[in-house]
mmCIF file of C-alpha atoms in Angstrom:
data_model
loop_
_atom_site.group_PDB
_atom_site.id
_atom_site.type_symbol
_atom_site.label_atom_id
_atom_site.label_comp_id
_atom_site.label_asym_id
_atom_site.label_seq_id
_atom_site.Cartn_x
_atom_site.Cartn_y
_atom_site.Cartn_z
ATOM 1 C CA MET Z 1 16.573 4.890 0.146
ATOM 2 C CA LYS Z 2 13.844 4.028 -2.376
ATOM 3 C CA THR Z 3 11.855 2.324 0.412
ATOM 4 C CA VAL Z 4 12.278 5.299 2.751
ATOM 5 C CA LEU Z 5 11.097 7.798 0.124
ATOM 6 C CA PHE Z 6 8.349 5.843 -1.618
ATOM 7 C CA ASN Z 7 7.283 3.051 0.719
ATOM 8 C CA PRO Z 8 8.221 3.680 4.368
ATOM 9 C CA PHE Z 9 5.072 1.726 5.365
ATOM 10 C CA LYS Z 10 6.810 -1.516 4.420
ATOM 11 C CA LYS Z 11 9.525 -1.112 7.012
ATOM 12 C CA TYR Z 12 8.676 1.319 9.784
ATOM 13 C CA GLN Z 13 6.399 0.632 12.759
ATOM 14 C CA GLU Z 14 3.108 2.509 13.135
ATOM 15 C CA ASN Z 15 4.159 4.564 16.194
ATOM 16 C CA TYR Z 16 7.175 5.998 14.380
ATOM 17 C CA LEU Z 17 5.140 6.760 11.233
ATOM 18 C CA PHE Z 18 2.380 8.412 13.274
ATOM 19 C CA ILE Z 19 4.775 10.709 15.162
ATOM 20 C CA LEU Z 20 6.585 11.600 11.932
ATOM 21 C CA GLY Z 21 3.298 12.249 10.101
ATOM 22 C CA LEU Z 22 1.874 14.345 12.917
ATOM 23 C CA ALA Z 23 5.059 16.426 13.236
ATOM 24 C CA ALA Z 24 5.114 16.944 9.445
ATOM 25 C CA THR Z 25 1.452 18.045 9.485
ATOM 26 C CA LEU Z 26 2.070 20.601 12.237
ATOM 27 C CA LEU Z 27 5.200 21.887 10.509
ATOM 28 C CA GLY Z 28 3.446 21.937 7.105
ATOM 29 C CA SER Z 29 0.546 23.924 8.590
ATOM 30 C CA TYR Z 30 2.959 26.438 10.075
ATOM 31 C CA LEU Z 31 4.870 26.716 6.771
ATOM 32 C CA GLY Z 32 1.543 27.309 5.017
ATOM 33 C CA TYR Z 33 0.830 30.214 7.352
ATOM 34 C CA PHE Z 34 4.405 31.560 7.197
ATOM 35 C CA PHE Z 35 4.715 31.460 3.391
ATOM 36 C CA ASN Z 36 1.040 32.241 2.584
ATOM 37 C CA VAL Z 37 0.069 28.867 1.173
ATOM 38 C CA ARG Z 38 -3.319 27.095 1.212
ATOM 39 C CA TYR Z 39 -3.709 23.307 0.976
ATOM 40 C CA ASP Z 40 -7.189 23.656 -0.504
ATOM 41 C CA GLY Z 41 -7.778 20.062 -1.586
ATOM 42 C CA VAL Z 42 -6.347 16.595 -1.169
ATOM 43 C CA LEU Z 43 -4.080 17.146 -4.195
ATOM 44 C CA ASP Z 44 -4.002 20.965 -4.157
ATOM 45 C CA VAL Z 45 -1.589 23.647 -3.019
ATOM 46 C CA HIS Z 46 -2.185 27.310 -3.873
ATOM 47 C CA PHE Z 47 -0.385 30.519 -3.030
ATOM 48 C CA ALA Z 48 -2.553 33.150 -1.369
ATOM 49 C CA ASN Z 49 -2.539 36.578 0.188
ATOM 50 C CA ASN Z 50 -2.456 36.974 3.976
ATOM 51 C CA THR Z 51 -3.135 33.411 5.030
ATOM 52 C CA THR Z 52 -4.345 33.246 8.631
ATOM 53 C CA SER Z 53 -2.702 30.836 11.069
ATOM 54 C CA TRP Z 54 -5.730 28.533 11.257
ATOM 55 C CA GLN Z 55 -6.487 28.278 7.502
ATOM 56 C CA PRO Z 56 -3.650 25.902 6.467
ATOM 57 C CA ALA Z 57 -4.207 23.855 9.663
ATOM 58 C CA LEU Z 58 -7.932 23.491 8.927
ATOM 59 C CA ASP Z 59 -7.141 22.719 5.257
ATOM 60 C CA ASN Z 60 -4.857 19.895 6.391
ATOM 61 C CA LEU Z 61 -7.370 18.636 8.931
ATOM 62 C CA SER Z 62 -10.096 18.472 6.245
ATOM 63 C CA ASN Z 63 -7.836 16.788 3.704
ATOM 64 C CA ILE Z 64 -6.596 14.206 6.219
ATOM 65 C CA ALA Z 65 -10.111 13.499 7.526
ATOM 66 C CA VAL Z 66 -11.681 13.099 4.068
ATOM 67 C CA LEU Z 67 -8.867 10.913 2.731
ATOM 68 C CA THR Z 68 -8.695 8.761 5.880
ATOM 69 C CA ILE Z 69 -12.456 8.154 6.012
ATOM 70 C CA LEU Z 70 -12.693 7.269 2.300
ATOM 71 C CA LEU Z 71 -9.608 5.039 2.231
ATOM 72 C CA LEU Z 72 -10.576 3.330 5.497
ATOM 73 C CA ALA Z 73 -14.057 2.565 4.136
ATOM 74 C CA LEU Z 74 -12.556 1.192 0.924
ATOM 75 C CA GLY Z 75 -9.863 -0.715 2.843
ATOM 76 C CA MET Z 76 -12.439 -2.325 5.166
ATOM 77 C CA TYR Z 77 -14.511 -3.306 2.133
ATOM 78 C CA MET Z 78 -11.463 -4.953 0.506
ATOM 79 C CA ASN Z 79 -9.965 -6.500 3.628
ATOM 80 C CA ARG Z 80 -11.677 -6.635 7.033
ATOM 81 C CA LYS Z 81 -8.271 -6.631 8.758
ATOM 82 C CA THR Z 82 -7.432 -3.100 7.558
ATOM 83 C CA ARG Z 83 -6.504 -0.941 10.565
ATOM 84 C CA PHE Z 84 -7.392 2.704 11.156
ATOM 85 C CA ILE Z 85 -3.846 3.588 12.314
ATOM 86 C CA ASP Z 86 -2.282 2.280 9.070
ATOM 87 C CA ILE Z 87 -4.661 4.321 6.895
ATOM 88 C CA LEU Z 88 -4.184 7.423 9.055
ATOM 89 C CA ASN Z 89 -0.397 7.055 8.798
ATOM 90 C CA ILE Z 90 -0.585 6.691 5.005
ATOM 91 C CA THR Z 91 -2.638 9.880 4.787
ATOM 92 C CA LEU Z 92 -0.339 11.818 7.135
ATOM 93 C CA ILE Z 93 2.909 10.692 5.469
ATOM 94 C CA SER Z 94 1.641 11.046 1.898
ATOM 95 C CA ARG Z 95 1.116 14.777 2.478
ATOM 96 C CA ILE Z 96 4.794 15.434 3.281
ATOM 97 C CA PRO Z 97 5.691 16.305 -0.375
ATOM 98 C CA PHE Z 98 3.035 19.069 -0.313
ATOM 99 C CA TYR Z 99 4.655 20.618 2.788
ATOM 100 C CA LEU Z 100 7.819 21.282 0.758
ATOM 101 C CA ILE Z 101 5.965 23.474 -1.753
ATOM 102 C CA PRO Z 102 5.627 26.565 0.549
ATOM 103 C CA PHE Z 103 9.425 27.051 0.300
ATOM 104 C CA PHE Z 104 8.880 28.162 -3.305
ATOM 105 C CA ASN Z 105 6.982 31.170 -2.007
ATOM 106 C CA VAL Z 106 9.874 32.679 -0.029
ATOM 107 C CA GLY Z 107 9.328 36.435 -0.074
ATOM 108 C CA GLY Z 108 6.011 35.909 -1.909
ATOM 109 C CA THR Z 109 7.861 35.059 -5.172
ATOM 110 C CA MET Z 110 5.373 32.531 -6.541
ATOM 111 C CA GLU Z 111 2.361 34.581 -5.459
ATOM 112 C CA ARG Z 112 3.792 37.572 -7.379
ATOM 113 C CA ILE Z 113 4.499 35.510 -10.528
ATOM 114 C CA ASN Z 114 1.014 33.961 -10.359
ATOM 115 C CA SER Z 115 -0.507 37.438 -10.141
ATOM 116 C CA GLU Z 116 1.572 38.616 -13.134
ATOM 117 C CA PHE Z 117 0.302 35.672 -15.193
ATOM 118 C CA LEU Z 118 -3.290 36.167 -14.105
ATOM 119 C CA ASN Z 119 -3.155 39.908 -14.854
ATOM 120 C CA THR Z 120 -1.766 39.242 -18.351
ATOM 121 C CA LEU Z 121 -4.357 36.537 -18.929
ATOM 122 C CA LEU Z 122 -7.284 38.698 -17.848
ATOM 123 C CA SER Z 123 -6.169 42.099 -19.136
ATOM 124 C CA GLU Z 124 -6.523 41.464 -22.866
ATOM 125 C CA GLN Z 125 -8.744 39.416 -25.155
ATOM 126 C CA ILE Z 126 -5.674 37.731 -26.659
ATOM 127 C CA PRO Z 127 -3.123 37.587 -23.822
ATOM 128 C CA ASP Z 128 0.419 38.615 -24.772
ATOM 129 C CA PHE Z 129 2.690 36.474 -22.621
ATOM 130 C CA SER Z 130 5.809 37.890 -24.334
ATOM 131 C CA THR Z 131 5.509 40.921 -22.059
ATOM 132 C CA LEU Z 132 6.217 38.716 -19.029
ATOM 133 C CA PRO Z 133 9.804 38.678 -17.712
ATOM 134 C CA LEU Z 134 11.766 35.594 -18.805
ATOM 135 C CA ASN Z 135 12.753 34.923 -15.181
ATOM 136 C CA SER Z 136 9.107 34.644 -14.164
ATOM 137 C CA VAL Z 137 8.305 32.260 -17.032
ATOM 138 C CA LEU Z 138 11.304 30.065 -16.191
ATOM 139 C CA THR Z 139 10.521 30.057 -12.454
ATOM 140 C CA LEU Z 140 6.904 29.157 -13.115
ATOM 141 C CA GLY Z 141 7.949 26.368 -15.524
ATOM 142 C CA ILE Z 142 10.408 24.875 -13.027
ATOM 143 C CA PHE Z 143 7.850 25.192 -10.246
ATOM 144 C CA ALA Z 144 5.170 23.463 -12.345
ATOM 145 C CA LEU Z 145 7.532 20.573 -13.091
ATOM 146 C CA ILE Z 146 8.621 20.150 -9.468
ATOM 147 C CA SER Z 147 5.011 20.393 -8.253
ATOM 148 C CA LEU Z 148 4.052 17.640 -10.666
ATOM 149 C CA LEU Z 149 6.874 15.460 -9.307
ATOM 150 C CA PHE Z 150 5.697 16.149 -5.738
ATOM 151 C CA ILE Z 151 2.121 15.152 -6.645
ATOM 152 C CA ILE Z 152 3.415 11.917 -8.214
ATOM 153 C CA TRP Z 153 5.543 11.313 -5.102
ATOM 154 C CA SER Z 154 2.529 11.881 -2.841
ATOM 155 C CA ILE Z 155 0.269 9.557 -4.876
ATOM 156 C CA SER Z 156 3.045 6.903 -4.910
ATOM 157 C CA LEU Z 157 3.201 7.076 -1.107
ATOM 158 C CA LEU Z 158 -0.594 6.779 -0.881
ATOM 159 C CA PHE Z 159 -0.721 3.899 -3.350
ATOM 160 C CA ASN Z 160 2.183 1.904 -1.852
ATOM 161 C CA GLY Z 161 0.891 2.460 1.672
ATOM 162 C CA PHE Z 162 -2.660 1.478 0.759
ATOM 163 C CA LYS Z 163 -1.443 -1.722 -0.896
ATOM 164 C CA ILE Z 164 0.385 -2.688 2.299
ATOM 165 C CA ALA Z 165 -2.428 -1.667 4.673
ATOM 166 C CA THR Z 166 -5.053 -3.660 2.743
ATOM 167 C CA ASN Z 167 -2.966 -6.325 0.935
ATOM 168 C CA ALA Z 168 -4.682 -5.095 -2.260
ATOM 169 C CA LYS Z 169 -3.477 -6.876 -5.374
ATOM 170 C CA SER Z 170 -6.234 -7.057 -7.982
ATOM 171 C CA THR Z 171 -6.804 -4.534 -10.766
ATOM 172 C CA VAL Z 172 -10.324 -3.825 -9.440
ATOM 173 C CA HIS Z 173 -8.805 -2.789 -6.085
ATOM 174 C CA ILE Z 174 -6.374 -0.444 -7.828
ATOM 175 C CA ILE Z 175 -9.163 1.148 -9.907
ATOM 176 C CA LEU Z 176 -11.266 1.606 -6.740
ATOM 177 C CA PHE Z 177 -8.284 3.209 -4.996
ATOM 178 C CA PHE Z 178 -7.769 5.824 -7.722
ATOM 179 C CA THR Z 179 -11.535 6.466 -7.880
ATOM 180 C CA SER Z 180 -11.472 7.133 -4.119
ATOM 181 C CA ILE Z 181 -8.638 9.623 -4.525
ATOM 182 C CA ILE Z 182 -10.645 11.540 -7.147
ATOM 183 C CA ILE Z 183 -13.741 11.505 -4.892
ATOM 184 C CA ALA Z 184 -11.590 12.659 -1.933
ATOM 185 C CA GLU Z 185 -10.246 15.532 -4.034
ATOM 186 C CA ILE Z 186 -13.777 16.676 -4.965
ATOM 187 C CA LEU Z 187 -15.114 16.317 -1.396
ATOM 188 C CA SER Z 188 -12.151 18.094 0.222
ATOM 189 C CA LYS Z 189 -12.379 20.915 -2.303
ATOM 190 C CA LEU Z 190 -16.111 21.346 -1.577
ATOM 191 C CA LEU Z 191 -15.522 21.159 2.180
ATOM 192 C CA ILE Z 192 -12.738 23.754 2.190
ATOM 193 C CA THR Z 193 -14.491 26.118 -0.235
ATOM 194 C CA ASN Z 194 -17.828 25.997 1.572
ATOM 195 C CA LEU Z 195 -16.839 25.694 5.222
ATOM 196 C CA ILE Z 196 -13.352 27.102 5.761
ATOM 197 C CA ASN Z 197 -13.400 29.875 3.157
ATOM 198 C CA SER Z 198 -16.964 31.011 3.848
ATOM 199 C CA MET F 1 20.962 -28.311 3.454
ATOM 200 C CA LYS F 2 19.365 -29.785 0.336
ATOM 201 C CA LYS F 3 16.102 -28.198 -0.728
ATOM 202 C CA LEU F 4 13.130 -30.576 -0.727
ATOM 203 C CA PRO F 5 11.397 -30.394 -4.104
ATOM 204 C CA VAL F 6 7.607 -30.226 -3.731
ATOM 205 C CA PHE F 7 6.535 -29.683 -7.340
ATOM 206 C CA CYS F 8 7.204 -31.880 -10.355
ATOM 207 C CA PRO F 9 9.807 -30.161 -12.569
ATOM 208 C CA SER F 10 8.057 -31.615 -15.624
ATOM 209 C CA CYS F 11 4.328 -30.896 -15.104
ATOM 210 C CA GLU F 12 4.422 -28.769 -11.888
ATOM 211 C CA SER F 13 1.985 -31.083 -10.055
ATOM 212 C CA ASN F 14 2.468 -31.763 -6.334
ATOM 213 C CA LEU F 15 5.017 -34.506 -5.704
ATOM 214 C CA LEU F 16 4.277 -37.538 -3.485
ATOM 215 C CA VAL F 17 6.633 -39.342 -1.120
ATOM 216 C CA SER F 18 7.160 -42.832 -2.549
ATOM 217 C CA GLU F 19 9.971 -44.117 -0.349
ATOM 218 C CA LEU F 20 11.142 -43.641 3.236
ATOM 219 C CA SER F 21 14.256 -45.225 4.670
ATOM 220 C CA CYS F 22 15.761 -45.658 8.114
ATOM 221 C CA SER F 23 19.299 -44.307 8.261
ATOM 222 C CA SER F 24 20.127 -46.682 11.134
ATOM 223 C CA CYS F 25 18.985 -50.132 9.925
ATOM 224 C CA ASP F 26 18.360 -49.452 6.215
ATOM 225 C CA THR F 27 14.689 -50.466 6.411
ATOM 226 C CA VAL F 28 12.890 -49.098 3.369
ATOM 227 C CA ILE F 29 9.171 -48.315 3.250
ATOM 228 C CA SER F 30 7.566 -47.910 -0.133
ATOM 229 C CA GLY F 31 4.163 -46.449 -0.898
ATOM 230 C CA LYS F 32 2.512 -43.233 -1.885
ATOM 231 C CA PHE F 33 2.288 -40.618 0.850
ATOM 232 C CA ASP F 34 1.160 -37.003 0.500
ATOM 233 C CA LEU F 35 3.636 -34.367 1.635
ATOM 234 C CA PRO F 36 2.377 -32.499 4.720
ATOM 235 C CA GLN F 37 0.775 -29.171 3.762
ATOM 236 C CA ILE F 38 3.500 -27.183 5.519
ATOM 237 C CA LEU F 39 6.168 -28.847 3.382
ATOM 238 C CA GLN F 40 4.308 -27.807 0.247
ATOM 239 C CA LEU F 41 5.064 -24.166 1.069
ATOM 240 C CA SER F 42 8.190 -22.436 -0.200
ATOM 241 C CA ALA F 43 11.287 -22.593 2.034
ATOM 242 C CA GLU F 44 10.804 -18.897 2.889
ATOM 243 C CA ASP F 45 7.173 -19.469 3.917
ATOM 244 C CA GLN F 46 8.143 -22.509 5.994
ATOM 245 C CA GLU F 47 10.706 -20.365 7.813
ATOM 246 C CA PHE F 48 8.005 -17.745 8.423
ATOM 247 C CA VAL F 49 5.649 -20.357 9.918
ATOM 248 C CA LEU F 50 8.482 -21.642 12.130
ATOM 249 C CA GLN F 51 9.260 -18.115 13.377
ATOM 250 C CA PHE F 52 5.540 -17.475 13.902
ATOM 251 C CA VAL F 53 5.296 -20.507 16.205
ATOM 252 C CA LEU F 54 8.546 -19.664 18.013
ATOM 253 C CA ASN F 55 7.211 -16.128 18.653
ATOM 254 C CA SER F 56 3.974 -17.521 20.156
ATOM 255 C CA GLY F 57 1.999 -16.214 17.182
ATOM 256 C CA SER F 58 2.871 -12.587 17.847
ATOM 257 C CA LEU F 59 3.143 -10.814 14.494
ATOM 258 C CA LYS F 60 4.042 -7.607 16.306
ATOM 259 C CA LYS F 61 7.055 -9.241 17.951
ATOM 260 C CA MET F 62 8.101 -10.779 14.636
ATOM 261 C CA ALA F 63 7.755 -7.443 12.854
ATOM 262 C CA ILE F 64 10.084 -5.736 15.351
ATOM 263 C CA GLN F 65 12.511 -8.657 15.208
ATOM 264 C CA MET F 66 12.625 -8.690 11.382
ATOM 265 C CA ASN F 67 12.632 -4.882 11.137
ATOM 266 C CA ILE F 68 9.524 -4.653 8.951
ATOM 267 C CA SER F 69 6.108 -3.155 9.635
ATOM 268 C CA TYR F 70 3.180 -5.026 11.177
ATOM 269 C CA PRO F 71 0.918 -4.833 8.077
ATOM 270 C CA THR F 72 3.738 -6.180 5.880
ATOM 271 C CA MET F 73 4.057 -9.094 8.299
ATOM 272 C CA ARG F 74 0.302 -9.668 8.434
ATOM 273 C CA ASN F 75 0.092 -9.632 4.614
ATOM 274 C CA LYS F 76 2.777 -12.314 4.498
ATOM 275 C CA LEU F 77 0.712 -14.462 6.863
ATOM 276 C CA ASP F 78 -2.458 -13.839 4.814
ATOM 277 C CA ASP F 79 -0.629 -14.894 1.638
ATOM 278 C CA ILE F 80 0.551 -18.105 3.335
ATOM 279 C CA ILE F 81 -3.017 -18.824 4.506
ATOM 280 C CA THR F 82 -4.245 -18.295 0.922
ATOM 281 C CA SER F 83 -1.623 -20.643 -0.512
ATOM 282 C CA LEU F 84 -2.345 -23.287 2.184
ATOM 283 C CA GLN F 85 -6.060 -23.052 1.329
ATOM 284 C CA ALA F 86 -5.264 -23.347 -2.382
ATOM 285 C CA ASN F 87 -3.062 -26.412 -1.720
ATOM 286 C CA SER F 88 -5.727 -28.098 0.396
ATOM 287 C CA ASN F 89 -8.351 -27.515 -2.306
ATOM 288 C CA SER F 90 -6.175 -28.879 -5.119
#
């Protein structure tokens, strides 16, 4: 079970992983549209108003492209035998945890709570959070914790998959991997903000 | 089957073959012979090399047979190559 959840790349063949990753991406994009969620960065998920059908799909496409290109370049630098399909599969599969987040916005719940928090934060010089309903605070707290776990899950999938795809073992390789993730996050954020949202 | 020791349990250096005997006529040959490089690998790695040859060098076929992914299989081969290179340099 641990292998299936955190390191499916160790066991499953590339064709199976690719089909699973592609199906998850399509489903995740649809869920984004259905529940008004934007995947506006490699490690980002935000609730929005009136998401169009193409926005979450383009978000995913940008995130997958940026992450695949960066990790493939790094993988080829570390090990010439690194294959495109393995890196693509890692990117596709590692995004599955993010596709579970839209379910939190059933009936626009999270979007409403976010707006309540933002309104309180912006309405006064010293925000009074005690005016917020306890339910909203609890829901937001639970959501924040689960989101954090999903991000850790996603990064674990990326890290374990990258180690297998490149046979990376040294500390320098690991540092370069995490640096690439940060660069991918910045690039994807810039790409989505400037191209898709404009 | 008894496991062939390849490293000295005292200083961890590579062991040499110092005696060979014929099980049929009891002839004994003494000397100092290096162990073949393949035998210096772990039993698991030797089994991998054997399977690799039996599968005509197809890592893909081996991966399906052993129910693990191709890159995992290729990494195993790369690690064996690295340890063979390290053994030949030592």
